[in-house]
């Protein structure tokens, strides 16, 4: 089985380095740059399984790729925030109207921003979204090229320790922020393979939670396949990241599909999607 690994999915990044991971599935771990590339790699057959935030699979469904959800993490309320400069006049999300906001558009950043704005009676067109890509978004914020920055782990934890930036909203106040593990229906994963994936993700997650220091050491050492942290995060910082999140993994159920449907409907209301998505409930899948 070809399993995609990108820097921002720590569960699969650690699985690549974890002893015996996915052994029964004869894994081939395939490194790639970022979660938004997952759908294209699944479509081309370069990978059979990927892990991302909640938005990339919806982007794939909009393209007609027929996503099949495999598993989901527990909610990760600490893994995202919107920051402004400490000296900024912006004191809340309500004051973001007309501002330039750096984010990885089409990732969970877009949903976090949409829900945060919606809570203040605004929508995505009320702000200017600035694609961050591989740029240093913190530098963009500090040097006033943008007014706010949507951040995620591990850079989020570093930002929280700084005096020159401050958060105005955290993920947990706006979205569940799960990791989702998914494929495409065309890739034809069997029910047995799906059960094996869920079981193995769960086993690895339990072992990570039981030994966060080892997980941090593996992350700090860098992924030899090229998906290491470009920010040079050290072991102590990684341990804080690992301890801050719940690595529990669940099979897909109605609650998770309902969360995805709510996100799809929200992004449609905000004009990010041009057409509706109707997700299948788990019992309607094979």
PDB file of C-alpha atoms in Angstrom:
ATOM      1  CA  UNK A   1       0.000   0.000   0.000  1.00  0.00           C
ATOM      2  CA  UNK A   2       1.292   3.429  -0.982  1.00  0.00           C
ATOM      3  CA  UNK A   3       0.786   5.811   1.948  1.00  0.00           C
ATOM      4  CA  UNK A   4       1.257   9.525   1.405  1.00  0.00           C
ATOM      5  CA  UNK A   5       3.242  11.530   3.944  1.00  0.00           C
ATOM      6  CA  UNK A   6       3.454  15.322   4.050  1.00  0.00           C
ATOM      7  CA  UNK A   7       4.924  17.536   6.796  1.00  0.00           C
ATOM      8  CA  UNK A   8       1.662  18.680   8.382  1.00  0.00           C
ATOM      9  CA  UNK A   9       0.142  15.269   9.081  1.00  0.00           C
ATOM     10  CA  UNK A  10       2.094  14.209  12.146  1.00  0.00           C
ATOM     11  CA  UNK A  11       0.264  10.907  12.524  1.00  0.00           C
ATOM     12  CA  UNK A  12       1.416   9.556   9.160  1.00  0.00           C
ATOM     13  CA  UNK A  13       4.770  11.309   9.460  1.00  0.00           C
ATOM     14  CA  UNK A  14       5.380   9.406  12.684  1.00  0.00           C
ATOM     15  CA  UNK A  15       3.952   6.198  11.210  1.00  0.00           C
ATOM     16  CA  UNK A  16       6.659   6.296   8.584  1.00  0.00           C
ATOM     17  CA  UNK A  17       9.269   6.261  11.342  1.00  0.00           C
ATOM     18  CA  UNK A  18       7.450   4.048  13.867  1.00  0.00           C
ATOM     19  CA  UNK A  19       8.720   0.456  14.192  1.00  0.00           C
ATOM     20  CA  UNK A  20       6.536  -2.054  12.391  1.00  0.00           C
ATOM     21  CA  UNK A  21       3.965   0.459  11.172  1.00  0.00           C
ATOM     22  CA  UNK A  22       1.491  -0.982   8.631  1.00  0.00           C
ATOM     23  CA  UNK A  23       3.673  -4.093   8.269  1.00  0.00           C
ATOM     24  CA  UNK A  24       0.760  -6.293   7.209  1.00  0.00           C
ATOM     25  CA  UNK A  25      -0.063  -3.919   4.359  1.00  0.00           C
ATOM     26  CA  UNK A  26       3.493  -3.893   2.939  1.00  0.00           C
ATOM     27  CA  UNK A  27       3.680  -0.091   3.082  1.00  0.00           C
ATOM     28  CA  UNK A  28       5.482   2.173   0.670  1.00  0.00           C
ATOM     29  CA  UNK A  29       5.639   5.654   2.192  1.00  0.00           C
ATOM     30  CA  UNK A  30       5.544   8.422  -0.406  1.00  0.00           C
ATOM     31  CA  UNK A  31       6.695  11.910   0.604  1.00  0.00           C
ATOM     32  CA  UNK A  32       5.119  15.028  -0.833  1.00  0.00           C
ATOM     33  CA  UNK A  33       5.081  18.723  -0.110  1.00  0.00           C
ATOM     34  CA  UNK A  34       1.683  19.556   1.377  1.00  0.00           C
ATOM     35  CA  UNK A  35      -1.811  18.289   2.090  1.00  0.00           C
ATOM     36  CA  UNK A  36      -3.413  20.106  -0.833  1.00  0.00           C
ATOM     37  CA  UNK A  37      -1.490  17.774  -3.183  1.00  0.00           C
ATOM     38  CA  UNK A  38      -3.213  14.680  -1.741  1.00  0.00           C
ATOM     39  CA  UNK A  39      -6.132  14.525  -4.165  1.00  0.00           C
ATOM     40  CA  UNK A  40      -3.920  14.759  -7.246  1.00  0.00           C
ATOM     41  CA  UNK A  41      -1.650  11.989  -5.956  1.00  0.00           C
ATOM     42  CA  UNK A  42      -4.632   9.759  -5.170  1.00  0.00           C
ATOM     43  CA  UNK A  43      -6.099  10.503  -8.597  1.00  0.00           C
ATOM     44  CA  UNK A  44      -2.863   9.565 -10.373  1.00  0.00           C
ATOM     45  CA  UNK A  45      -2.403   6.410  -8.311  1.00  0.00           C
ATOM     46  CA  UNK A  46       0.865   7.614  -6.797  1.00  0.00           C
ATOM     47  CA  UNK A  47      -0.630   7.022  -3.351  1.00  0.00           C
ATOM     48  CA  UNK A  48      -3.500   4.851  -2.069  1.00  0.00           C
ATOM     49  CA  UNK A  49      -4.110   6.682   1.218  1.00  0.00           C
ATOM     50  CA  UNK A  50      -3.509  10.198   2.502  1.00  0.00           C
ATOM     51  CA  UNK A  51      -4.102  12.189   5.651  1.00  0.00           C
ATOM     52  CA  UNK A  52      -5.066  15.864   5.781  1.00  0.00           C
ATOM     53  CA  UNK A  53      -7.261  18.342   7.551  1.00  0.00           C
ATOM     54  CA  UNK A  54     -10.955  18.465   6.796  1.00  0.00           C
ATOM     55  CA  UNK A  55     -10.918  20.740   3.740  1.00  0.00           C
ATOM     56  CA  UNK A  56      -8.777  18.927   1.095  1.00  0.00           C
ATOM     57  CA  UNK A  57     -11.170  15.968   0.740  1.00  0.00           C
ATOM     58  CA  UNK A  58     -14.028  18.401   0.176  1.00  0.00           C
ATOM     59  CA  UNK A  59     -11.945  20.163  -2.475  1.00  0.00           C
ATOM     60  CA  UNK A  60     -11.485  16.737  -4.099  1.00  0.00           C
ATOM     61  CA  UNK A  61     -15.226  16.055  -4.017  1.00  0.00           C
ATOM     62  CA  UNK A  62     -15.895  19.406  -5.698  1.00  0.00           C
ATOM     63  CA  UNK A  63     -13.668  18.163  -8.534  1.00  0.00           C
ATOM     64  CA  UNK A  64     -15.826  15.043  -8.861  1.00  0.00           C
ATOM     65  CA  UNK A  65     -13.185  12.653  -7.524  1.00  0.00           C
ATOM     66  CA  UNK A  66     -15.580  10.749  -5.199  1.00  0.00           C
ATOM     67  CA  UNK A  67     -13.761  10.686  -1.888  1.00  0.00           C
ATOM     68  CA  UNK A  68     -13.920   7.669   0.402  1.00  0.00           C
ATOM     69  CA  UNK A  69     -13.283   8.480   4.053  1.00  0.00           C
ATOM     70  CA  UNK A  70     -11.333   5.836   5.951  1.00  0.00           C
ATOM     71  CA  UNK A  71     -10.689   7.153   9.479  1.00  0.00           C
ATOM     72  CA  UNK A  72     -10.585  10.319  11.557  1.00  0.00           C
ATOM     73  CA  UNK A  73      -8.626  11.613  14.507  1.00  0.00           C
ATOM     74  CA  UNK A  74     -10.119  13.047  17.643  1.00  0.00           C
ATOM     75  CA  UNK A  75     -10.750  16.807  17.440  1.00  0.00           C
ATOM     76  CA  UNK A  76      -7.562  18.870  17.705  1.00  0.00           C
ATOM     77  CA  UNK A  77      -8.681  22.189  19.165  1.00  0.00           C
ATOM     78  CA  UNK A  78      -5.150  23.388  19.923  1.00  0.00           C
ATOM     79  CA  UNK A  79      -3.738  22.962  16.418  1.00  0.00           C
ATOM     80  CA  UNK A  80      -4.642  26.286  14.840  1.00  0.00           C
ATOM     81  CA  UNK A  81      -5.062  29.981  15.563  1.00  0.00           C
ATOM     82  CA  UNK A  82      -5.290  33.373  13.911  1.00  0.00           C
ATOM     83  CA  UNK A  83      -2.507  35.743  14.977  1.00  0.00           C
ATOM     84  CA  UNK A  84      -1.999  39.481  14.694  1.00  0.00           C
ATOM     85  CA  UNK A  85       0.983  41.619  15.711  1.00  0.00           C
ATOM     86  CA  UNK A  86       1.058  42.566  19.368  1.00  0.00           C
ATOM     87  CA  UNK A  87       0.989  46.252  18.402  1.00  0.00           C
ATOM     88  CA  UNK A  88      -1.879  45.778  15.935  1.00  0.00           C
ATOM     89  CA  UNK A  89      -5.078  47.757  16.474  1.00  0.00           C
ATOM     90  CA  UNK A  90      -6.969  44.541  15.615  1.00  0.00           C
ATOM     91  CA  UNK A  91      -8.407  43.236  18.844  1.00  0.00           C
ATOM     92  CA  UNK A  92     -10.835  40.612  17.571  1.00  0.00           C
ATOM     93  CA  UNK A  93     -12.093  38.778  14.508  1.00  0.00           C
ATOM     94  CA  UNK A  94     -14.739  41.487  14.127  1.00  0.00           C
ATOM     95  CA  UNK A  95     -11.955  43.905  13.176  1.00  0.00           C
ATOM     96  CA  UNK A  96     -10.545  41.770  10.329  1.00  0.00           C
ATOM     97  CA  UNK A  97     -12.897  43.266   7.729  1.00  0.00           C
ATOM     98  CA  UNK A  98     -10.908  44.488   4.727  1.00  0.00           C
ATOM     99  CA  UNK A  99      -7.646  43.111   6.141  1.00  0.00           C
ATOM    100  CA  UNK A 100      -5.017  40.957   4.446  1.00  0.00           C
ATOM    101  CA  UNK A 101      -4.817  37.477   5.996  1.00  0.00           C
ATOM    102  CA  UNK A 102      -2.057  34.966   5.253  1.00  0.00           C
ATOM    103  CA  UNK A 103      -3.162  31.341   5.083  1.00  0.00           C
ATOM    104  CA  UNK A 104      -2.821  28.077   3.182  1.00  0.00           C
ATOM    105  CA  UNK A 105      -6.002  28.468   1.179  1.00  0.00           C
ATOM    106  CA  UNK A 106      -7.928  25.257   0.558  1.00  0.00           C
ATOM    107  CA  UNK A 107      -6.657  23.738   3.800  1.00  0.00           C
ATOM    108  CA  UNK A 108      -8.430  23.786   7.163  1.00  0.00           C
ATOM    109  CA  UNK A 109      -7.166  27.376   7.425  1.00  0.00           C
ATOM    110  CA  UNK A 110      -9.938  28.422   5.032  1.00  0.00           C
ATOM    111  CA  UNK A 111     -12.626  26.783   7.163  1.00  0.00           C
ATOM    112  CA  UNK A 112     -11.223  28.215  10.398  1.00  0.00           C
ATOM    113  CA  UNK A 113     -11.263  31.688   8.880  1.00  0.00           C
ATOM    114  CA  UNK A 114     -14.770  31.260   7.422  1.00  0.00           C
ATOM    115  CA  UNK A 115     -16.311  30.069  10.683  1.00  0.00           C
ATOM    116  CA  UNK A 116     -14.521  32.748  12.676  1.00  0.00           C
ATOM    117  CA  UNK A 117     -15.772  35.476  10.345  1.00  0.00           C
ATOM    118  CA  UNK A 118     -19.277  34.014  10.266  1.00  0.00           C
ATOM    119  CA  UNK A 119     -19.464  34.317  14.030  1.00  0.00           C
ATOM    120  CA  UNK A 120     -19.107  38.078  13.568  1.00  0.00           C
ATOM    121  CA  UNK A 121     -21.614  38.367  10.735  1.00  0.00           C
ATOM    122  CA  UNK A 122     -18.955  38.447   8.009  1.00  0.00           C
ATOM    123  CA  UNK A 123     -17.853  36.101   5.242  1.00  0.00           C
ATOM    124  CA  UNK A 124     -14.699  35.261   3.312  1.00  0.00           C
ATOM    125  CA  UNK A 125     -15.196  38.000   0.690  1.00  0.00           C
ATOM    126  CA  UNK A 126     -14.990  40.549   3.525  1.00  0.00           C
ATOM    127  CA  UNK A 127     -11.233  39.901   3.869  1.00  0.00           C
ATOM    128  CA  UNK A 128      -8.337  39.551   1.459  1.00  0.00           C
ATOM    129  CA  UNK A 129      -6.914  36.032   1.532  1.00  0.00           C
ATOM    130  CA  UNK A 130      -3.175  35.948   0.847  1.00  0.00           C
ATOM    131  CA  UNK A 131      -1.782  32.539  -0.107  1.00  0.00           C
ATOM    132  CA  UNK A 132       1.242  31.835   2.055  1.00  0.00           C
ATOM    133  CA  UNK A 133       2.577  28.776   0.233  1.00  0.00           C
ATOM    134  CA  UNK A 134       6.163  28.142   1.326  1.00  0.00           C
ATOM    135  CA  UNK A 135       6.758  31.746   2.399  1.00  0.00           C
ATOM    136  CA  UNK A 136       7.552  32.713   5.974  1.00  0.00           C
ATOM    137  CA  UNK A 137       4.124  33.904   7.083  1.00  0.00           C
ATOM    138  CA  UNK A 138       5.403  35.074  10.451  1.00  0.00           C
ATOM    139  CA  UNK A 139       7.880  37.381   8.708  1.00  0.00           C
ATOM    140  CA  UNK A 140       5.086  38.631   6.450  1.00  0.00           C
ATOM    141  CA  UNK A 141       3.044  39.474   9.540  1.00  0.00           C
ATOM    142  CA  UNK A 142       5.867  41.137  11.463  1.00  0.00           C
ATOM    143  CA  UNK A 143       6.964  43.129   8.410  1.00  0.00           C
ATOM    144  CA  UNK A 144       3.351  44.306   7.850  1.00  0.00           C
ATOM    145  CA  UNK A 145       2.798  42.702   4.456  1.00  0.00           C
ATOM    146  CA  UNK A 146      -0.287  41.073   5.972  1.00  0.00           C
ATOM    147  CA  UNK A 147      -2.490  42.017   8.917  1.00  0.00           C
ATOM    148  CA  UNK A 148      -3.176  38.521  10.279  1.00  0.00           C
ATOM    149  CA  UNK A 149      -1.819  35.002   9.939  1.00  0.00           C
ATOM    150  CA  UNK A 150      -3.529  31.610  10.246  1.00  0.00           C
ATOM    151  CA  UNK A 151      -0.966  29.353  11.949  1.00  0.00           C
ATOM    152  CA  UNK A 152      -0.776  25.646  12.799  1.00  0.00           C
ATOM    153  CA  UNK A 153       1.580  23.282  14.626  1.00  0.00           C
ATOM    154  CA  UNK A 154       4.500  23.277  15.097  1.00  0.00           C
ATOM    155  CA  UNK A 155       4.881  26.977  14.229  1.00  0.00           C
ATOM    156  CA  UNK A 156       1.827  27.820  16.303  1.00  0.00           C
ATOM    157  CA  UNK A 157       3.489  26.688  19.526  1.00  0.00           C
ATOM    158  CA  UNK A 158       6.543  28.791  18.735  1.00  0.00           C
ATOM    159  CA  UNK A 159       4.362  31.808  17.972  1.00  0.00           C
ATOM    160  CA  UNK A 160       2.526  31.457  21.289  1.00  0.00           C
ATOM    161  CA  UNK A 161       5.848  31.936  23.093  1.00  0.00           C
ATOM    162  CA  UNK A 162       6.612  35.222  21.309  1.00  0.00           C
ATOM    163  CA  UNK A 163       5.908  38.710  22.613  1.00  0.00           C
ATOM    164  CA  UNK A 164       5.496  40.361  19.199  1.00  0.00           C
ATOM    165  CA  UNK A 165       2.401  38.414  18.074  1.00  0.00           C
ATOM    166  CA  UNK A 166      -0.832  37.374  19.799  1.00  0.00           C
ATOM    167  CA  UNK A 167      -3.766  35.093  18.909  1.00  0.00           C
ATOM    168  CA  UNK A 168      -7.257  36.504  18.443  1.00  0.00           C
ATOM    169  CA  UNK A 169      -9.004  33.139  17.947  1.00  0.00           C
ATOM    170  CA  UNK A 170      -8.116  29.476  18.500  1.00  0.00           C
ATOM    171  CA  UNK A 171      -9.363  26.458  16.543  1.00  0.00           C
ATOM    172  CA  UNK A 172     -11.332  24.988  19.394  1.00  0.00           C
ATOM    173  CA  UNK A 173     -13.598  28.019  19.469  1.00  0.00           C
ATOM    174  CA  UNK A 174     -14.540  27.611  15.806  1.00  0.00           C
ATOM    175  CA  UNK A 175     -14.017  24.132  14.261  1.00  0.00           C
ATOM    176  CA  UNK A 176     -13.344  20.503  15.348  1.00  0.00           C
ATOM    177  CA  UNK A 177     -10.085  20.412  13.351  1.00  0.00           C
ATOM    178  CA  UNK A 178      -9.706  16.669  12.935  1.00  0.00           C
ATOM    179  CA  UNK A 179      -7.172  14.865  10.806  1.00  0.00           C
ATOM    180  CA  UNK A 180      -8.954  12.785   8.178  1.00  0.00           C
ATOM    181  CA  UNK A 181      -7.511   9.734   6.449  1.00  0.00           C
ATOM    182  CA  UNK A 182      -9.009   9.175   3.028  1.00  0.00           C
ATOM    183  CA  UNK A 183      -8.754   7.709  -0.434  1.00  0.00           C
ATOM    184  CA  UNK A 184     -10.808   7.815  -3.639  1.00  0.00           C
ATOM    185  CA  UNK A 185     -13.492   5.264  -4.496  1.00  0.00           C
ATOM    186  CA  UNK A 186     -11.635   4.504  -7.735  1.00  0.00           C
ATOM    187  CA  UNK A 187      -8.677   3.156  -5.744  1.00  0.00           C
ATOM    188  CA  UNK A 188     -10.832   0.279  -4.577  1.00  0.00           C
ATOM    189  CA  UNK A 189      -9.639  -0.294  -1.024  1.00  0.00           C
ATOM    190  CA  UNK A 190     -11.356  -3.379   0.343  1.00  0.00           C
ATOM    191  CA  UNK A 191     -13.330  -3.414   3.576  1.00  0.00           C
ATOM    192  CA  UNK A 192     -10.573  -5.566   5.105  1.00  0.00           C
ATOM    193  CA  UNK A 193      -7.904  -3.066   4.080  1.00  0.00           C
ATOM    194  CA  UNK A 194      -9.914  -0.201   5.554  1.00  0.00           C
ATOM    195  CA  UNK A 195     -10.332  -2.065   8.854  1.00  0.00           C
ATOM    196  CA  UNK A 196      -6.583  -2.791   8.901  1.00  0.00           C
ATOM    197  CA  UNK A 197      -5.750   0.887   8.289  1.00  0.00           C
ATOM    198  CA  UNK A 198      -8.034   2.057  11.100  1.00  0.00           C
ATOM    199  CA  UNK A 199      -6.599  -0.548  13.465  1.00  0.00           C
ATOM    200  CA  UNK A 200      -3.018   0.350  12.658  1.00  0.00           C
ATOM    201  CA  UNK A 201      -3.564   4.115  12.896  1.00  0.00           C
ATOM    202  CA  UNK A 202      -5.192   3.518  16.276  1.00  0.00           C
ATOM    203  CA  UNK A 203      -2.324   1.311  17.495  1.00  0.00           C
ATOM    204  CA  UNK A 204       0.316   3.825  16.434  1.00  0.00           C
ATOM    205  CA  UNK A 205      -1.655   6.673  18.000  1.00  0.00           C
ATOM    206  CA  UNK A 206      -1.872   4.845  21.318  1.00  0.00           C
ATOM    207  CA  UNK A 207       1.874   4.181  21.288  1.00  0.00           C
ATOM    208  CA  UNK A 208       2.651   7.816  20.462  1.00  0.00           C
ATOM    209  CA  UNK A 209       0.492   8.941  23.398  1.00  0.00           C
ATOM    210  CA  UNK A 210       2.258   6.469  25.682  1.00  0.00           C
ATOM    211  CA  UNK A 211       5.737   7.622  24.640  1.00  0.00           C
ATOM    212  CA  UNK A 212       5.623  11.254  23.473  1.00  0.00           C
ATOM    213  CA  UNK A 213       9.343  11.731  24.030  1.00  0.00           C
ATOM    214  CA  UNK A 214      10.219   9.059  21.481  1.00  0.00           C
ATOM    215  CA  UNK A 215       7.725  10.584  19.053  1.00  0.00           C
ATOM    216  CA  UNK A 216       9.312  14.006  19.574  1.00  0.00           C
ATOM    217  CA  UNK A 217      12.790  12.588  19.006  1.00  0.00           C
ATOM    218  CA  UNK A 218      11.697  11.025  15.730  1.00  0.00           C
ATOM    219  CA  UNK A 219      10.121  14.267  14.541  1.00  0.00           C
ATOM    220  CA  UNK A 220      13.125  16.353  15.551  1.00  0.00           C
ATOM    221  CA  UNK A 221      15.519  14.019  13.770  1.00  0.00           C
ATOM    222  CA  UNK A 222      13.703  14.740  10.522  1.00  0.00           C
ATOM    223  CA  UNK A 223      12.063  12.434   8.071  1.00  0.00           C
ATOM    224  CA  UNK A 224      14.746  10.884   5.878  1.00  0.00           C
ATOM    225  CA  UNK A 225      12.264  10.808   3.002  1.00  0.00           C
ATOM    226  CA  UNK A 226      12.134  14.581   2.848  1.00  0.00           C
ATOM    227  CA  UNK A 227       9.009  15.484   4.829  1.00  0.00           C
ATOM    228  CA  UNK A 228      10.819  16.880   7.859  1.00  0.00           C
ATOM    229  CA  UNK A 229      10.005  20.128   9.565  1.00  0.00           C
ATOM    230  CA  UNK A 230      11.555  23.021   7.701  1.00  0.00           C
ATOM    231  CA  UNK A 231      11.373  25.109  10.834  1.00  0.00           C
ATOM    232  CA  UNK A 232      14.051  23.133  12.685  1.00  0.00           C
ATOM    233  CA  UNK A 233      11.856  22.342  15.683  1.00  0.00           C
ATOM    234  CA  UNK A 234      13.785  20.777  18.567  1.00  0.00           C
ATOM    235  CA  UNK A 235      12.854  17.764  20.697  1.00  0.00           C
ATOM    236  CA  UNK A 236      11.398  19.752  23.602  1.00  0.00           C
ATOM    237  CA  UNK A 237       9.230  21.839  21.284  1.00  0.00           C
ATOM    238  CA  UNK A 238       8.031  18.735  19.437  1.00  0.00           C
ATOM    239  CA  UNK A 239       7.195  17.061  22.725  1.00  0.00           C
ATOM    240  CA  UNK A 240       4.887  19.983  23.565  1.00  0.00           C
ATOM    241  CA  UNK A 241       3.201  19.545  20.194  1.00  0.00           C
ATOM    242  CA  UNK A 242       2.767  15.794  20.658  1.00  0.00           C
ATOM    243  CA  UNK A 243       1.426  16.154  24.202  1.00  0.00           C
ATOM    244  CA  UNK A 244      -1.014  18.869  23.114  1.00  0.00           C
ATOM    245  CA  UNK A 245      -2.979  16.651  20.762  1.00  0.00           C
ATOM    246  CA  UNK A 246      -5.092  13.539  20.995  1.00  0.00           C
ATOM    247  CA  UNK A 247      -3.755  10.837  18.650  1.00  0.00           C
ATOM    248  CA  UNK A 248      -6.868   8.679  19.035  1.00  0.00           C
ATOM    249  CA  UNK A 249      -8.248   7.477  15.687  1.00  0.00           C
ATOM    250  CA  UNK A 250     -11.828   6.381  14.952  1.00  0.00           C
ATOM    251  CA  UNK A 251     -13.587   4.655  12.048  1.00  0.00           C
ATOM    252  CA  UNK A 252     -15.728   7.029  10.016  1.00  0.00           C
ATOM    253  CA  UNK A 253     -19.205   7.475  11.485  1.00  0.00           C
ATOM    254  CA  UNK A 254     -22.271   9.678  11.050  1.00  0.00           C
ATOM    255  CA  UNK A 255     -20.900  12.392  13.342  1.00  0.00           C
ATOM    256  CA  UNK A 256     -17.770  12.875  11.266  1.00  0.00           C
ATOM    257  CA  UNK A 257     -19.689  12.867   7.989  1.00  0.00           C
ATOM    258  CA  UNK A 258     -22.077  15.439   9.499  1.00  0.00           C
ATOM    259  CA  UNK A 259     -19.103  17.638  10.418  1.00  0.00           C
ATOM    260  CA  UNK A 260     -17.816  17.394   6.864  1.00  0.00           C
ATOM    261  CA  UNK A 261     -21.243  18.219   5.480  1.00  0.00           C
ATOM    262  CA  UNK A 262     -21.435  21.270   7.738  1.00  0.00           C
ATOM    263  CA  UNK A 263     -18.061  22.437   6.467  1.00  0.00           C
ATOM    264  CA  UNK A 264     -19.079  21.910   2.833  1.00  0.00           C
ATOM    265  CA  UNK A 265     -22.275  23.893   3.409  1.00  0.00           C
ATOM    266  CA  UNK A 266     -20.364  26.662   5.183  1.00  0.00           C
ATOM    267  CA  UNK A 267     -17.819  27.047   2.394  1.00  0.00           C
ATOM    268  CA  UNK A 268     -20.676  27.120  -0.123  1.00  0.00           C
ATOM    269  CA  UNK A 269     -22.350  29.955   1.812  1.00  0.00           C
ATOM    270  CA  UNK A 270     -19.067  31.864   1.782  1.00  0.00           C
ATOM    271  CA  UNK A 271     -18.641  31.460  -1.960  1.00  0.00           C
ATOM    272  CA  UNK A 272     -15.510  29.321  -1.640  1.00  0.00           C
ATOM    273  CA  UNK A 273     -17.388  26.453  -3.319  1.00  0.00           C
ATOM    274  CA  UNK A 274     -19.482  27.151  -6.390  1.00  0.00           C
ATOM    275  CA  UNK A 275     -21.794  24.161  -5.989  1.00  0.00           C
ATOM    276  CA  UNK A 276     -23.122  22.024  -3.129  1.00  0.00           C
ATOM    277  CA  UNK A 277     -21.628  18.729  -1.979  1.00  0.00           C
ATOM    278  CA  UNK A 278     -23.815  15.935  -0.604  1.00  0.00           C
ATOM    279  CA  UNK A 279     -21.728  13.462   1.384  1.00  0.00           C
ATOM    280  CA  UNK A 280     -22.586   9.783   1.725  1.00  0.00           C
ATOM    281  CA  UNK A 281     -23.310   8.414   5.164  1.00  0.00           C
ATOM    282  CA  UNK A 282     -21.019   5.508   6.179  1.00  0.00           C
ATOM    283  CA  UNK A 283     -23.695   2.846   5.755  1.00  0.00           C
ATOM    284  CA  UNK A 284     -24.137   3.969   2.158  1.00  0.00           C
ATOM    285  CA  UNK A 285     -20.515   3.209   1.352  1.00  0.00           C
ATOM    286  CA  UNK A 286     -19.176  -0.261   0.665  1.00  0.00           C
TER     287      UNK A 286
END
